[in-house]
Structure formats: structure tokens, C-alpha cells
Amino acid sequence: MNSSDTTATAELGLRLVVPERTAVPLVARLDYSSEDPYAIRVAFHTGEDNPVEWIFARELLTVGIVRPVGEGDVRVWPSKDDSGDRSVSIALSSPFGQAEFDTQVAPLAEFLHRTYEIVPAGQEAQFVDLDEEIQQHLHS
């Protein structure tokens, strides 16, 4: 397997939803690897030097396209954008603040589809080396 068979990357256009103001467009980079098959890393490029990184459960983003899901720090739900097109809303909460984003369904669904081609749903455990994971935690 070469690396393109085990990883997926996409740039996703998002809108930062700001109360009482026009939404702010920004770009997020999504990364997926079979080495961490349950997770999607999202780097939000906010105009600062370093992007803000979050790790999402792949299943959370997938389910959030069709119904509200999540509690606490990360919530995802289907919505419609200003023109009535289907979109996905993502709300993040941390000790540093809260943010809500929305993005079009199609590019997110396309990226998620690629991740399921790499690691099919239900087969994630076959891609996790538990012995290696335990060793890393014992030495960290």
C-alpha cells in the first residue's frame, strides 16, 4: 500500500457564524489516516500564523450530515445555508471560547467517502495496533 491508499486530505471552505455580523469565510484542512482510523484532524486556518487544530470522531461528522449528534465540546447537525442548499453546522466549545461553522454537504461527504474507502466502517479495529498503542502510553 502506498501512502495515498492510507491517507486522505481535503481543503474545506467554511463560514464562521458570528452573531449580529456577516459570516466570516475561512478554510479548514481535513486529514485522515488509517493509522488513526477513528479520527479526522481538522486544522482551521483563521488568519493567525498557526492553524487551530481539533480532532473529530469520523462517525460524528458522518452522522451529523443526516441528524444532530454530539454533546459537550463538539456538536454537528444538518442545516440549510442562506440559499436553501443543504449544509452542515459544527459547533465547538473549549475553555478558550466557542465557535460555530457551517459548510456545504457535498465536499464534506466526498471527503468522508474517501475515508471509508481507506478504512470501511466497522473495520477500524483492524487498523489499530493495540500493543503499539499501549507501549506508547506506557512511555509517555
mmCIF file of C-alpha atoms in Angstrom:
data_model
loop_
_atom_site.group_PDB
_atom_site.id
_atom_site.type_symbol
_atom_site.label_atom_id
_atom_site.label_comp_id
_atom_site.label_asym_id
_atom_site.label_seq_id
_atom_site.Cartn_x
_atom_site.Cartn_y
_atom_site.Cartn_z
ATOM 1 C CA MET A 1 0.000 0.000 0.000
ATOM 2 C CA ASN A 2 1.346 3.423 -0.804
ATOM 3 C CA SER A 3 0.553 6.448 1.299
ATOM 4 C CA SER A 4 -2.249 7.666 -0.975
ATOM 5 C CA ASP A 5 -4.081 4.416 -0.176
ATOM 6 C CA THR A 6 -3.914 5.071 3.572
ATOM 7 C CA THR A 7 -4.467 8.826 3.901
ATOM 8 C CA ALA A 8 -6.925 11.433 2.658
ATOM 9 C CA THR A 9 -6.670 15.208 2.749
ATOM 10 C CA ALA A 10 -9.106 17.918 1.702
ATOM 11 C CA GLU A 11 -9.443 21.680 1.908
ATOM 12 C CA LEU A 12 -12.932 22.630 3.028
ATOM 13 C CA GLY A 13 -14.469 26.076 2.765
ATOM 14 C CA LEU A 14 -16.270 27.026 5.981
ATOM 15 C CA ARG A 15 -18.172 30.020 7.227
ATOM 16 C CA LEU A 16 -17.599 31.145 10.791
ATOM 17 C CA VAL A 17 -21.054 32.123 12.051
ATOM 18 C CA VAL A 18 -20.776 35.356 14.016
ATOM 19 C CA PRO A 19 -23.870 36.623 15.862
ATOM 20 C CA GLU A 20 -25.080 40.007 14.614
ATOM 21 C CA ARG A 21 -22.440 40.044 11.833
ATOM 22 C CA THR A 22 -21.791 38.680 8.379
ATOM 23 C CA ALA A 23 -20.357 35.158 8.433
ATOM 24 C CA VAL A 24 -16.585 35.049 8.003
ATOM 25 C CA PRO A 25 -15.235 32.695 5.307
ATOM 26 C CA LEU A 26 -12.246 30.530 6.190
ATOM 27 C CA VAL A 27 -10.554 27.342 5.094
ATOM 28 C CA ALA A 28 -10.043 24.148 7.061
ATOM 29 C CA ARG A 29 -7.719 21.311 6.130
ATOM 30 C CA LEU A 30 -9.072 17.831 6.861
ATOM 31 C CA ASP A 31 -6.640 14.953 7.328
ATOM 32 C CA TYR A 32 -7.424 11.273 7.744
ATOM 33 C CA SER A 33 -5.040 8.362 8.143
ATOM 34 C CA SER A 34 -5.570 4.628 8.532
ATOM 35 C CA GLU A 35 -3.053 4.843 11.402
ATOM 36 C CA ASP A 36 -5.758 6.653 13.432
ATOM 37 C CA PRO A 37 -8.884 5.223 11.766
ATOM 38 C CA TYR A 38 -11.480 6.648 14.163
ATOM 39 C CA ALA A 39 -10.334 10.277 13.914
ATOM 40 C CA ILE A 40 -10.283 13.170 11.489
ATOM 41 C CA ARG A 41 -7.891 16.038 12.177
ATOM 42 C CA VAL A 42 -9.208 19.453 11.238
ATOM 43 C CA ALA A 43 -6.897 22.471 11.048
ATOM 44 C CA PHE A 44 -8.822 25.742 10.948
ATOM 45 C CA HIS A 45 -6.902 28.496 9.166
ATOM 46 C CA THR A 46 -8.099 31.624 10.929
ATOM 47 C CA GLY A 47 -5.561 34.112 9.599
ATOM 48 C CA GLU A 48 -3.247 33.567 12.578
ATOM 49 C CA ASP A 49 0.220 32.110 11.981
ATOM 50 C CA ASN A 50 -0.694 28.684 13.325
ATOM 51 C CA PRO A 51 -3.953 26.951 12.457
ATOM 52 C CA VAL A 52 -6.264 25.880 15.271
ATOM 53 C CA GLU A 53 -6.400 22.068 15.330
ATOM 54 C CA TRP A 54 -9.259 19.875 16.515
ATOM 55 C CA ILE A 55 -9.684 16.123 16.336
ATOM 56 C CA PHE A 56 -13.146 14.841 15.427
ATOM 57 C CA ALA A 57 -14.559 11.343 15.566
ATOM 58 C CA ARG A 58 -15.130 10.307 11.952
ATOM 59 C CA GLU A 59 -18.506 8.851 12.912
ATOM 60 C CA LEU A 60 -19.586 12.181 14.453
ATOM 61 C CA LEU A 61 -19.050 14.067 11.181
ATOM 62 C CA THR A 62 -20.707 11.292 9.180
ATOM 63 C CA VAL A 63 -23.841 11.102 11.336
ATOM 64 C CA GLY A 64 -24.013 14.905 11.619
ATOM 65 C CA ILE A 65 -24.784 15.179 7.904
ATOM 66 C CA VAL A 66 -28.167 13.496 8.477
ATOM 67 C CA ARG A 67 -29.114 14.219 12.092
ATOM 68 C CA PRO A 68 -27.943 16.215 15.114
ATOM 69 C CA VAL A 69 -25.179 14.443 17.024
ATOM 70 C CA GLY A 70 -22.640 15.159 19.723
ATOM 71 C CA GLU A 71 -22.682 16.758 23.121
ATOM 72 C CA GLY A 72 -20.261 18.818 25.103
ATOM 73 C CA ASP A 73 -17.280 20.164 23.142
ATOM 74 C CA VAL A 74 -18.349 19.171 19.628
ATOM 75 C CA ARG A 75 -21.828 19.146 18.096
ATOM 76 C CA VAL A 76 -22.720 18.581 14.435
ATOM 77 C CA TRP A 77 -26.119 18.896 12.737
ATOM 78 C CA PRO A 78 -27.657 19.227 9.266
ATOM 79 C CA SER A 79 -28.914 22.660 8.243
ATOM 80 C CA LYS A 80 -29.582 24.831 5.201
ATOM 81 C CA ASP A 81 -27.464 27.764 4.092
ATOM 82 C CA ASP A 82 -28.832 31.170 3.078
ATOM 83 C CA SER A 83 -29.681 29.964 -0.438
ATOM 84 C CA GLY A 84 -31.524 26.889 0.871
ATOM 85 C CA ASP A 85 -28.771 24.400 -0.026
ATOM 86 C CA ARG A 86 -28.031 21.578 2.400
ATOM 87 C CA SER A 87 -25.179 22.362 4.731
ATOM 88 C CA VAL A 88 -23.644 21.008 7.927
ATOM 89 C CA SER A 89 -23.194 23.060 11.076
ATOM 90 C CA ILE A 90 -20.376 22.372 13.531
ATOM 91 C CA ALA A 91 -20.259 23.935 16.992
ATOM 92 C CA LEU A 92 -17.038 23.823 19.022
ATOM 93 C CA SER A 93 -16.646 24.732 22.651
ATOM 94 C CA SER A 94 -13.454 24.955 24.699
ATOM 95 C CA PRO A 95 -12.176 26.858 27.735
ATOM 96 C CA PHE A 96 -10.886 29.450 25.228
ATOM 97 C CA GLY A 97 -14.276 30.157 23.697
ATOM 98 C CA GLN A 98 -16.953 28.899 21.375
ATOM 99 C CA ALA A 99 -17.354 28.892 17.613
ATOM 100 C CA GLU A 100 -19.957 27.763 15.127
ATOM 101 C CA PHE A 101 -19.194 26.957 11.498
ATOM 102 C CA ASP A 102 -21.186 25.808 8.542
ATOM 103 C CA THR A 103 -20.062 24.147 5.332
ATOM 104 C CA GLN A 104 -21.620 22.622 2.242
ATOM 105 C CA VAL A 105 -22.554 18.949 2.475
ATOM 106 C CA ALA A 106 -21.040 17.820 -0.849
ATOM 107 C CA PRO A 107 -17.297 18.426 -0.214
ATOM 108 C CA LEU A 108 -17.537 17.053 3.334
ATOM 109 C CA ALA A 109 -19.436 13.961 2.175
ATOM 110 C CA GLU A 110 -16.916 13.423 -0.631
ATOM 111 C CA PHE A 111 -14.016 13.555 1.842
ATOM 112 C CA LEU A 112 -15.786 11.182 4.263
ATOM 113 C CA HIS A 113 -16.497 8.782 1.388
ATOM 114 C CA ARG A 114 -12.752 8.669 0.640
ATOM 115 C CA THR A 115 -12.018 7.848 4.298
ATOM 116 C CA TYR A 116 -14.437 4.907 4.170
ATOM 117 C CA GLU A 117 -12.695 3.631 1.033
ATOM 118 C CA ILE A 118 -9.446 3.620 3.054
ATOM 119 C CA VAL A 119 -10.961 2.060 6.195
ATOM 120 C CA PRO A 120 -14.505 0.698 5.811
ATOM 121 C CA ALA A 121 -16.965 1.331 8.647
ATOM 122 C CA GLY A 122 -16.690 -1.367 11.290
ATOM 123 C CA GLN A 123 -13.129 -2.345 10.297
ATOM 124 C CA GLU A 124 -11.313 0.394 12.214
ATOM 125 C CA ALA A 125 -10.071 -2.018 14.897
ATOM 126 C CA GLN A 126 -8.123 -3.983 12.259
ATOM 127 C CA PHE A 127 -6.023 -0.873 11.605
ATOM 128 C CA VAL A 128 -5.146 -0.190 15.246
ATOM 129 C CA ASP A 129 -2.056 -1.863 16.688
ATOM 130 C CA LEU A 130 -3.118 -2.165 20.334
ATOM 131 C CA ASP A 131 0.268 -3.422 21.508
ATOM 132 C CA GLU A 132 1.943 -0.379 19.946
ATOM 133 C CA GLU A 133 -0.685 1.958 21.443
ATOM 134 C CA ILE A 134 -0.131 0.508 24.923
ATOM 135 C CA GLN A 135 3.643 0.833 24.583
ATOM 136 C CA GLN A 136 3.333 4.493 23.557
ATOM 137 C CA HIS A 137 1.139 5.287 26.563
ATOM 138 C CA LEU A 138 3.447 3.484 28.963
ATOM 139 C CA HIS A 139 6.438 5.520 27.784
ATOM 140 C CA SER A 140 4.797 8.919 27.548
#
